[in-house]
Short mmCIF file of C-alpha atoms in Angstrom, two decimals:
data_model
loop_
_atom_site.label_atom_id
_atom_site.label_comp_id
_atom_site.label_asym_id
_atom_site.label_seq_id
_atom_site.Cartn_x
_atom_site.Cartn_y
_atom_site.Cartn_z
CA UNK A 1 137.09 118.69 133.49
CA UNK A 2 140.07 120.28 132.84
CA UNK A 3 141.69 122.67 135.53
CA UNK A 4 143.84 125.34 134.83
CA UNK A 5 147.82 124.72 136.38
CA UNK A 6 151.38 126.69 136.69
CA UNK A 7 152.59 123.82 135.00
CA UNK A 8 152.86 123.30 131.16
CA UNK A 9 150.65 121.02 129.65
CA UNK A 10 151.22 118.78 126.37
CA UNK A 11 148.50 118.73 123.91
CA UNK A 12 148.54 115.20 124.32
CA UNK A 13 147.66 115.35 128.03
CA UNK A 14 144.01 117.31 127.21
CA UNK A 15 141.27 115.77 127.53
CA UNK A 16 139.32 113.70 124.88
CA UNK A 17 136.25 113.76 126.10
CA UNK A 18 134.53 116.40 128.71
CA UNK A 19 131.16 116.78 130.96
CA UNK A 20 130.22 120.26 130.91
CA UNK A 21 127.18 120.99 133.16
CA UNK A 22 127.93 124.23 132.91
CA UNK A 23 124.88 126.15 134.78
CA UNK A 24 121.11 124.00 134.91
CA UNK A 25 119.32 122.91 132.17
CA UNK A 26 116.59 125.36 130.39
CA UNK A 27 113.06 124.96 129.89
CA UNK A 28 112.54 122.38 126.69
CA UNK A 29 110.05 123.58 123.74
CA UNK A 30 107.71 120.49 124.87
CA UNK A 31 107.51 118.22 127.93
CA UNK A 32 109.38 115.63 129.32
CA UNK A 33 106.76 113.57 128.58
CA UNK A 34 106.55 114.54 125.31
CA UNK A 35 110.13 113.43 124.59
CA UNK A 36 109.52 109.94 126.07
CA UNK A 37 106.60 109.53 123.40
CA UNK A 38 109.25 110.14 120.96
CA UNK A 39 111.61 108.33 122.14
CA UNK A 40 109.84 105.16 122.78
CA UNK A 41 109.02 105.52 119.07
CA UNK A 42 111.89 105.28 118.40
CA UNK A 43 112.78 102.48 120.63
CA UNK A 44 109.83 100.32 119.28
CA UNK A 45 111.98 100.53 115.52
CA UNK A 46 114.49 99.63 117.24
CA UNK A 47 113.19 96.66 118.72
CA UNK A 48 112.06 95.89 115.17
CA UNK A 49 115.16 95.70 113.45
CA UNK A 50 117.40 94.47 116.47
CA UNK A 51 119.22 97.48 117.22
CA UNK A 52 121.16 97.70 120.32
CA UNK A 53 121.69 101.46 119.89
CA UNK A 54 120.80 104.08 117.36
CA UNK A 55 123.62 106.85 116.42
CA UNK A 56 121.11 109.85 114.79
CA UNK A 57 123.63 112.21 112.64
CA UNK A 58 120.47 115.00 111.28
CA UNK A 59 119.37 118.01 112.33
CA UNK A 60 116.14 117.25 112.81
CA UNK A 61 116.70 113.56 114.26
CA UNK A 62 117.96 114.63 116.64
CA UNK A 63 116.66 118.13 117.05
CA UNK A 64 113.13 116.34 117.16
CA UNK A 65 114.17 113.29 120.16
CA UNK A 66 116.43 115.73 122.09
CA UNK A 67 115.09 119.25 121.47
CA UNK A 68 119.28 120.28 120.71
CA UNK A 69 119.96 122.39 117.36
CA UNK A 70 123.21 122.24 116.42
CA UNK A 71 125.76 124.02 114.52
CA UNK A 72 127.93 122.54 112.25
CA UNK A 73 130.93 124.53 110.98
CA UNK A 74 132.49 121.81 110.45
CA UNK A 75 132.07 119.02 112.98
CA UNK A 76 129.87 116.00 114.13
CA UNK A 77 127.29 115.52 116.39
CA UNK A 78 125.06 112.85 117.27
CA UNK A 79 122.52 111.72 119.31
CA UNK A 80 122.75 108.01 121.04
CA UNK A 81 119.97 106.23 122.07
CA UNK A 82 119.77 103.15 123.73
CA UNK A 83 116.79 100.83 125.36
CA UNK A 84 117.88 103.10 128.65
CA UNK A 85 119.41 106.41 127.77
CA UNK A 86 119.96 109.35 125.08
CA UNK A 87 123.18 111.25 124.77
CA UNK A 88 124.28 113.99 122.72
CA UNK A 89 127.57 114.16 121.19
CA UNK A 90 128.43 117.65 120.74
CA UNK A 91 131.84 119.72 120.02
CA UNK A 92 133.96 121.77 122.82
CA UNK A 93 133.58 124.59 121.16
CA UNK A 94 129.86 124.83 122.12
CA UNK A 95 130.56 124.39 125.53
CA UNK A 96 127.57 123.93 128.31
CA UNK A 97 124.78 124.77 125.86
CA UNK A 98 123.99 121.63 124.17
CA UNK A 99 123.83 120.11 127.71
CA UNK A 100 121.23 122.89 128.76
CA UNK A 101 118.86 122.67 125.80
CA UNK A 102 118.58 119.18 125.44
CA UNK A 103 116.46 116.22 126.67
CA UNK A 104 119.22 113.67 128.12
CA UNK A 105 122.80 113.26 128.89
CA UNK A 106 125.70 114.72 127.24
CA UNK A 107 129.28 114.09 126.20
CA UNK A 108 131.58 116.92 125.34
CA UNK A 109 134.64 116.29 122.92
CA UNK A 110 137.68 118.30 122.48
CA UNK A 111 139.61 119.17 119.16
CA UNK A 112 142.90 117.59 120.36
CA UNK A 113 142.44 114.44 118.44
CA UNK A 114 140.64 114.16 114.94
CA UNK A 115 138.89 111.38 115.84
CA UNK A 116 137.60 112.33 119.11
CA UNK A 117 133.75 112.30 118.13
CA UNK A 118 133.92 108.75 117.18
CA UNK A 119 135.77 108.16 120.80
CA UNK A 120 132.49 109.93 122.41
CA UNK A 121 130.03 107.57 120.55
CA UNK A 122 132.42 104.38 121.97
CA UNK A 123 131.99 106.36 125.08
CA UNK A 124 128.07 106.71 125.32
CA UNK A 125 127.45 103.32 124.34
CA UNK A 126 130.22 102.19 127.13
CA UNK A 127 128.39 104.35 130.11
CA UNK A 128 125.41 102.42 129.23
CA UNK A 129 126.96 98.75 129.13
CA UNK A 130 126.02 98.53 126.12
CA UNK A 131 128.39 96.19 122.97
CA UNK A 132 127.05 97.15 120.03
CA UNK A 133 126.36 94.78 117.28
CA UNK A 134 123.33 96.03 115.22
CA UNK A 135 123.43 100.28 115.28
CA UNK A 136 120.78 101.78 113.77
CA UNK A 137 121.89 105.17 111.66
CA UNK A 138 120.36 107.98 109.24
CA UNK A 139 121.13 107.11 105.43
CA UNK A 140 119.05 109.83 104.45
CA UNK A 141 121.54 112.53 106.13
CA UNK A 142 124.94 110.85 106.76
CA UNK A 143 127.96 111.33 104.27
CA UNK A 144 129.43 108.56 103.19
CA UNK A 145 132.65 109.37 104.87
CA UNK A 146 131.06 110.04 108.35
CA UNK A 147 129.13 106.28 107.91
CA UNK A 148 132.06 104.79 107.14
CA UNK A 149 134.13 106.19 110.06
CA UNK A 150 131.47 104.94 112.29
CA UNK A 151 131.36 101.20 110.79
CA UNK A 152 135.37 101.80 111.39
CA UNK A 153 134.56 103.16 114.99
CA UNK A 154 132.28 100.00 115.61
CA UNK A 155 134.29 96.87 114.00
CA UNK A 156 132.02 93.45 113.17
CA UNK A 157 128.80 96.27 113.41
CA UNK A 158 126.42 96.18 111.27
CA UNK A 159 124.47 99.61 110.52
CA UNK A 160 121.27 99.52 109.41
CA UNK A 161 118.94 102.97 108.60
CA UNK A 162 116.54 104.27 110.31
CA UNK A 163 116.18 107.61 108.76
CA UNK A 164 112.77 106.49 106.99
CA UNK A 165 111.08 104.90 110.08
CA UNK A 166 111.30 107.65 112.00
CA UNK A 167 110.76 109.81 109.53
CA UNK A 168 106.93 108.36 109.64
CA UNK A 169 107.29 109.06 113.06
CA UNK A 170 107.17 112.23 112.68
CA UNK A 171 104.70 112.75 110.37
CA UNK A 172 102.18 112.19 113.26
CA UNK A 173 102.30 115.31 115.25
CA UNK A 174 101.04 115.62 118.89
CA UNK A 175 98.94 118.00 120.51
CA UNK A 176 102.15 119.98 121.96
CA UNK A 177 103.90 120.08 118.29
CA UNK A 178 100.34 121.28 116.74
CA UNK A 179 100.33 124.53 119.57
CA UNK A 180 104.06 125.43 117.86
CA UNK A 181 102.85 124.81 114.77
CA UNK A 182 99.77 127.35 114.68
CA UNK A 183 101.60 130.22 117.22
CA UNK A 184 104.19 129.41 114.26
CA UNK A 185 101.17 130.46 111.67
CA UNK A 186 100.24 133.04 113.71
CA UNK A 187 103.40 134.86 114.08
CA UNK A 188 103.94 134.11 109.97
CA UNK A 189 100.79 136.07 109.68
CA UNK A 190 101.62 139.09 111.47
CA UNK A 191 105.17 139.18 109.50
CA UNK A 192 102.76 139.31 106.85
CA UNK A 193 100.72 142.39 107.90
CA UNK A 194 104.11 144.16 108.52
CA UNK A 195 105.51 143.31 105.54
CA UNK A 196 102.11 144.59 103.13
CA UNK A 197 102.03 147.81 105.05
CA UNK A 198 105.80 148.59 104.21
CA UNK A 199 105.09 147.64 100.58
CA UNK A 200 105.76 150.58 98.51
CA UNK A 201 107.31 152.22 94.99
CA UNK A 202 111.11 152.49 95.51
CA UNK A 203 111.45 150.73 98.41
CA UNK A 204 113.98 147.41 97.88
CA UNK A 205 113.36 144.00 98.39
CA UNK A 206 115.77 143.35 101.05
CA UNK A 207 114.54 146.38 103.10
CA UNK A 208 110.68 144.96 103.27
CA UNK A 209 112.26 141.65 104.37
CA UNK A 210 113.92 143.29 107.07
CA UNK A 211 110.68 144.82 108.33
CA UNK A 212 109.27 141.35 107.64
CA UNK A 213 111.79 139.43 109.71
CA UNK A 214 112.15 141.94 112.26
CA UNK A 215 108.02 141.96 113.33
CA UNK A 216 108.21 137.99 113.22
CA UNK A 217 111.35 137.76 115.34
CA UNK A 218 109.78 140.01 118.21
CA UNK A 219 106.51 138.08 118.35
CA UNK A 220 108.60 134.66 118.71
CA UNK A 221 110.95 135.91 121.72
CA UNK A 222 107.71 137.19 122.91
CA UNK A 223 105.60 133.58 122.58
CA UNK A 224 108.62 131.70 123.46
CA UNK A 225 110.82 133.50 125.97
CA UNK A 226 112.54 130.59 127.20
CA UNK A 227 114.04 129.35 123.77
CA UNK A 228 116.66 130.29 121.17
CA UNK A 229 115.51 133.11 118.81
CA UNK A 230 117.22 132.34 115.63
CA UNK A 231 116.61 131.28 111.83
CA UNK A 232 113.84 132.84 111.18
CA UNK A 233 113.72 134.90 107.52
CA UNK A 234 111.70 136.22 104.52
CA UNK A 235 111.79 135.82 100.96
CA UNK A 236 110.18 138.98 99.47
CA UNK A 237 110.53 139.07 95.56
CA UNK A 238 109.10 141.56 92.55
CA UNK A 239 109.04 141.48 89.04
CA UNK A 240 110.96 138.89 87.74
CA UNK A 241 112.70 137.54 90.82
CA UNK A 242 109.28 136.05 91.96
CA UNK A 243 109.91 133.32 89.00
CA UNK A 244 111.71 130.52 91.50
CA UNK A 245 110.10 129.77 95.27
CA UNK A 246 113.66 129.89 96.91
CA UNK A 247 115.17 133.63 95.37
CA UNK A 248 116.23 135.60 98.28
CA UNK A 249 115.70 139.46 98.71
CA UNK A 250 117.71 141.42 96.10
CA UNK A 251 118.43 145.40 96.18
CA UNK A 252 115.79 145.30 93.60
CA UNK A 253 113.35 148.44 93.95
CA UNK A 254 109.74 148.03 93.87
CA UNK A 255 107.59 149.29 90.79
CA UNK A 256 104.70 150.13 90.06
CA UNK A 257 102.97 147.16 88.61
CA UNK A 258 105.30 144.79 89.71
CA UNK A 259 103.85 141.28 90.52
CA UNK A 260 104.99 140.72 94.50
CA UNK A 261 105.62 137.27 96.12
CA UNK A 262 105.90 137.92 99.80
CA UNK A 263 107.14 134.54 101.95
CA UNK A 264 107.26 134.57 105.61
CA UNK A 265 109.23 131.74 107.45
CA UNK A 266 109.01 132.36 111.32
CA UNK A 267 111.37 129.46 112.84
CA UNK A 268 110.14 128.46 116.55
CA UNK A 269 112.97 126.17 117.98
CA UNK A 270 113.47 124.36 114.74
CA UNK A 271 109.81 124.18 114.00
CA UNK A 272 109.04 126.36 110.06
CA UNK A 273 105.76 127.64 109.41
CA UNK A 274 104.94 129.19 106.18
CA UNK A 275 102.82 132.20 104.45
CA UNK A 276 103.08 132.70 100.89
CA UNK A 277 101.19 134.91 98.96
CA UNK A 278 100.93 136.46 95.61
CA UNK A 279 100.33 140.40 95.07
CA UNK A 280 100.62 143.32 92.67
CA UNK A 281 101.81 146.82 93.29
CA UNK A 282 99.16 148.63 91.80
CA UNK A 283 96.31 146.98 89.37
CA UNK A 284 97.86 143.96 87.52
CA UNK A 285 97.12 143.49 83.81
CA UNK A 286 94.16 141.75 82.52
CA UNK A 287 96.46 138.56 81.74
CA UNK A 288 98.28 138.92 85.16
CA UNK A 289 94.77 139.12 86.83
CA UNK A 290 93.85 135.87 84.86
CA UNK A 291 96.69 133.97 85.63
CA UNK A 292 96.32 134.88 89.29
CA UNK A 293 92.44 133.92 89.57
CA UNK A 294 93.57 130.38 87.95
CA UNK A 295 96.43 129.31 90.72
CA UNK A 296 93.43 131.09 93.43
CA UNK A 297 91.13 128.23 91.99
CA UNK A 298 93.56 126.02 92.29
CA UNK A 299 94.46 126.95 95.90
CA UNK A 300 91.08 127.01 97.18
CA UNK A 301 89.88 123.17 95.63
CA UNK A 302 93.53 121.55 96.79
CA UNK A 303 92.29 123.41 100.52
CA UNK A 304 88.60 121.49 100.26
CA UNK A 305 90.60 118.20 99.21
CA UNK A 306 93.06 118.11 102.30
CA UNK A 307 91.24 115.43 104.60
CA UNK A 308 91.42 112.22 106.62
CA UNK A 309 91.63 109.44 104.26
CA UNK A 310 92.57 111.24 101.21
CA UNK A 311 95.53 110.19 98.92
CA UNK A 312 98.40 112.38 98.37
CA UNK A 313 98.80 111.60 94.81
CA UNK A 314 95.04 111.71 94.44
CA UNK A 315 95.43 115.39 95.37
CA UNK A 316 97.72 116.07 92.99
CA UNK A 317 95.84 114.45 90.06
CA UNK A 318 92.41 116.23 90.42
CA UNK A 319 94.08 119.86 90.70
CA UNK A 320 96.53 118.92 87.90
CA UNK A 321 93.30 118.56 85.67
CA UNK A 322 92.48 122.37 86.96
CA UNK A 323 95.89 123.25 85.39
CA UNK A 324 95.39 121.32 82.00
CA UNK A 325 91.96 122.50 81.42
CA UNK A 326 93.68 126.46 81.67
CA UNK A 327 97.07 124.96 79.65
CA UNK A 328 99.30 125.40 82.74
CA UNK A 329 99.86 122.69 83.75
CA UNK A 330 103.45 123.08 82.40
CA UNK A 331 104.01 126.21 84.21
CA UNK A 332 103.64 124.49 87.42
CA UNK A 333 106.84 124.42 89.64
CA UNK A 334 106.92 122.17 92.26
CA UNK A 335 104.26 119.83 94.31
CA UNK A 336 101.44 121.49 95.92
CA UNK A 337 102.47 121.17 99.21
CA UNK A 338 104.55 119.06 101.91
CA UNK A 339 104.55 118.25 105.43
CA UNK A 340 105.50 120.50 108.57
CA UNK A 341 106.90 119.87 111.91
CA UNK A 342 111.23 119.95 112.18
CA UNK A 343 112.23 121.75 109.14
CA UNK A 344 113.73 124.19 107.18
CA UNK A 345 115.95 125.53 104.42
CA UNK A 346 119.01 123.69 105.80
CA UNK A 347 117.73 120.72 106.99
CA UNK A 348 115.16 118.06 105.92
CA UNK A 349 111.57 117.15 106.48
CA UNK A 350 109.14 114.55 105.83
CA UNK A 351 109.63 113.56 101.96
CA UNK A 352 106.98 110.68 102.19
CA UNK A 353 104.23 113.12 103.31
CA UNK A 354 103.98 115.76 100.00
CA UNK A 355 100.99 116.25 97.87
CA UNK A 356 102.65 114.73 94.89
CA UNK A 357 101.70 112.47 91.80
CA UNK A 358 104.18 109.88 93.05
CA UNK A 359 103.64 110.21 97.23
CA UNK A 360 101.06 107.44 97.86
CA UNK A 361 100.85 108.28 101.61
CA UNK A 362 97.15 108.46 102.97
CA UNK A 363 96.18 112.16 105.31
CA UNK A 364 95.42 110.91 109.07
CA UNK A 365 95.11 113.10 111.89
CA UNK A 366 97.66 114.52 113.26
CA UNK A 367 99.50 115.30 110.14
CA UNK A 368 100.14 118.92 109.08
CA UNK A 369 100.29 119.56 105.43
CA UNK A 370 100.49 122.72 103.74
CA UNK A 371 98.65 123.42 100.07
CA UNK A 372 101.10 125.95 97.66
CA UNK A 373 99.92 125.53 94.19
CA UNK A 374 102.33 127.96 92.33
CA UNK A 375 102.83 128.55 88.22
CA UNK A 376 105.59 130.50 86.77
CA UNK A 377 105.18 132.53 83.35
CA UNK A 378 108.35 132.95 81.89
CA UNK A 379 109.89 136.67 81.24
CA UNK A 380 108.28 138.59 78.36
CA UNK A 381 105.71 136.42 78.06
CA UNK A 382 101.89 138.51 78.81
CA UNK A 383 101.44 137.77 82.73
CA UNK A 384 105.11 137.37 83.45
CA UNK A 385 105.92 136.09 86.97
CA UNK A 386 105.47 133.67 89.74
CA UNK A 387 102.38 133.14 91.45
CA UNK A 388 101.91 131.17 94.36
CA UNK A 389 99.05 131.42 97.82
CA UNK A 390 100.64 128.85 100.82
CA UNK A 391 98.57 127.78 103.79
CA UNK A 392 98.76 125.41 106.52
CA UNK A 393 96.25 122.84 107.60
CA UNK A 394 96.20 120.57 110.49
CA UNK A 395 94.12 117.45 109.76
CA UNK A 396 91.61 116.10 112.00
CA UNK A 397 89.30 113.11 112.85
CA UNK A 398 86.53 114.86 110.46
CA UNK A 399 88.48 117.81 108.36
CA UNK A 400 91.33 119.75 108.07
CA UNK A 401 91.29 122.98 109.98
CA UNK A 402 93.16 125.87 108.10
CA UNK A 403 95.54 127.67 110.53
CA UNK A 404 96.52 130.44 108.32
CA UNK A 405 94.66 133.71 108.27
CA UNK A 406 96.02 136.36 105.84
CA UNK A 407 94.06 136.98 103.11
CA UNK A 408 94.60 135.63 99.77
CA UNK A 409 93.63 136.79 95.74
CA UNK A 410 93.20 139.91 93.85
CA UNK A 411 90.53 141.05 96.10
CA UNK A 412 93.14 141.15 99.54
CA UNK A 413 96.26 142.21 97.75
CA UNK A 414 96.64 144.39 95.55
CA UNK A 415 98.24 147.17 97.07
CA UNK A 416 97.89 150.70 96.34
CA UNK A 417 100.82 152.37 98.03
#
């Protein structure tokens, strides 16, 4: 490490490349064990494709092999793994807290070359003894720039992706990631609650998100005192901002009559969970109140579907014919639903394991899928809105067991404030 001296020092002196183990490391979200299970997953595709090392460039790669969240702004990290050790690659400016929070070694570099990250990949592979030949990388998160730099870093290399292997590694969760997962469905619940008792006529979107965010934030620190508390947030939309799934809170003010989409998104060390439900300010109209008992059908068939052995895209089919039979099936917006596990707004998740007409990917235990049928009725037409119910089911040897409590359809909320 560097040490501070009377005498000047030229830039081109500093050090590259830094060990910071700055304090002791933390408490992980799971065990140690846990993260060998991962990682020898990940070491058994790389057997399979005859990969001396494995550079992992995404959030959740390697968020889900190290436990270690990182923050961009504007630099690269990376996560080696070889047959014998794991090694972040993380910037200066974050100092001793990637080292801390993560499962493994780690290598600090400095901004006083551009190309320093590069030189602490070279490094980790050269701690380890390890000449690189075959390095397995993640096409499904690495710019084109970064991949090339790397293949530059590496000369005579060959890189070969592993973004989609391990990407059905994760689909399976284990016991440890299902207890996240429902104190993650939980706490999304109880932002609920907080968030229907604040509803009211005047007040503004952004202010019942607040209250939203605020209750689910508290309950997290709470559950999980030894981990980060960050990213968690709400969507809460009226009127006609509840058309698209994604709007964020506006300084819109609630009216009476207003169709309400409230969306809680408590974030447990990179782990999303999910609540979603449709409501009304008052009594909806008679074609509202239609519209909403159609996507409530919907909803409660795609939850009696989601089992061991069924078909993703055999999902979608039989509640699309739900849809067509009411004429709307062209109001629907998206899939009706999509895996959980490392996710969230910023970062990916597991594309090959949504409840989609072209996802031919079978349910087996262990996977955690949610069901969100949602419609939108365009402005000025009767009903106008978005309507959408979300819950989240872990799937077992003989079922699916719904983890979401909070009440959904015309009979739980609509709210008379």
């Amino acid at each position: 490490m560097t040490t501070a001296s009377n005498t000047a020092t030229n830039v081109s002196e500093l050090e590259r490349l830094k060990t910071l183990h700055n304090g002791s490391k933390q408490q992980l979200t799971f065990s140690d064990a846990e993260f060998e299970r991962r990682l020898s997953g990940l070491r058994q595709i790389m057997a399979a494709k005859n990969l001396d090392a494995a550079i992992l460039t995404s959030y959740h790669g390697i968020k889900y092999y190290s436990d270690f969240l990182y923050t961009t702004f504007g630099r690269n990290y990376a996560l080696v793994v070889t047959a014998n050790n794991t090694t972040t690659i993380t910037a200066n400016i974050d100092a001793g807290m990637p080292w801390r929070t993560s499962y493994g070694d780690n290598i600090v570099y400095t901004d006083w070359k551009r190309d320093n990250f590069f030189f602490g990949l070279q490094e980790a592979l050269r701690r380890d003894g390890v000449k690189a030949t075959r390095i397995g990388v993640e096409d499904d998160f690495l710019p084109g720039l970064t991949r090339q730099q790397i293949a530059d870093t590496f000369q005579g290399a060959t890189l070969v992706d592993v973004s989609q292997d391990a990407m059905r590694q994760r689909m399976i969760k284990s016991a440890e990631e299902i207890e996240v997962i429902k104190h993650g469905a939980r706490i999304g619940d109880l932002g609920g609650e907080a968030i229907k008792a604040a509803i009211r006529e005047g007040i503004t979107e952004y202010e019942v998100a607040l209250i939203g965010t605020e209750a689910m934030v508290h309950e997290i620190a709470r559950t999980f005192p030894h981990r980060e508390v960050r990213d968690t947030w709400v969507w809460f939309q009226s009127g006609i901002n509840t058309d698209g799934a994604h709007n964020w809170a506006t300084t819109r003010k609630l009216q009476r009559g207003d169709i309400l989409s409230l969306n809680c998104f408590p974030m447990t060390s990179g782990y999303y969970t999910a609540l979603e439900r449709t409501l009304f300010l008052g009594e909806p109209d008679a074609r509202s109140l239609e519209l909403w008992n159609v996507n409530v059908e919907v909803h409660k068939r795609g939850l009696e579907l989601i089992k061991p052995g069924a078909v993703c895209k055999d999902i979608a089919a039989e509640l699309n014919e739900i849809y067509i039979s009411h004429g709307l099936l062209p109001n629907r917006t998206f899939g009706y639903g999509h895996s959980f596990g490392v996710l969230s707004h910023y970062y990916g998740r597991e594309a090959g394991l949504e409840l989609r007409e072209d996802i031919d990917t079978v349910l087996e235990p262990g996977m955690v899928v949610s069901m969100e049928p949602m419609i939108t009725v365009m402005d000025g037409e009767p009903g106008a809105g978005g309507y959408r119910e979300h819950d989240i089911l872990v799937v077992g040897e003989d079922g699916a067991e719904n983890i979401t409590k909070f009440g959904f359809g015309p009979e739980n909320n609509i709210i008379d404030a």
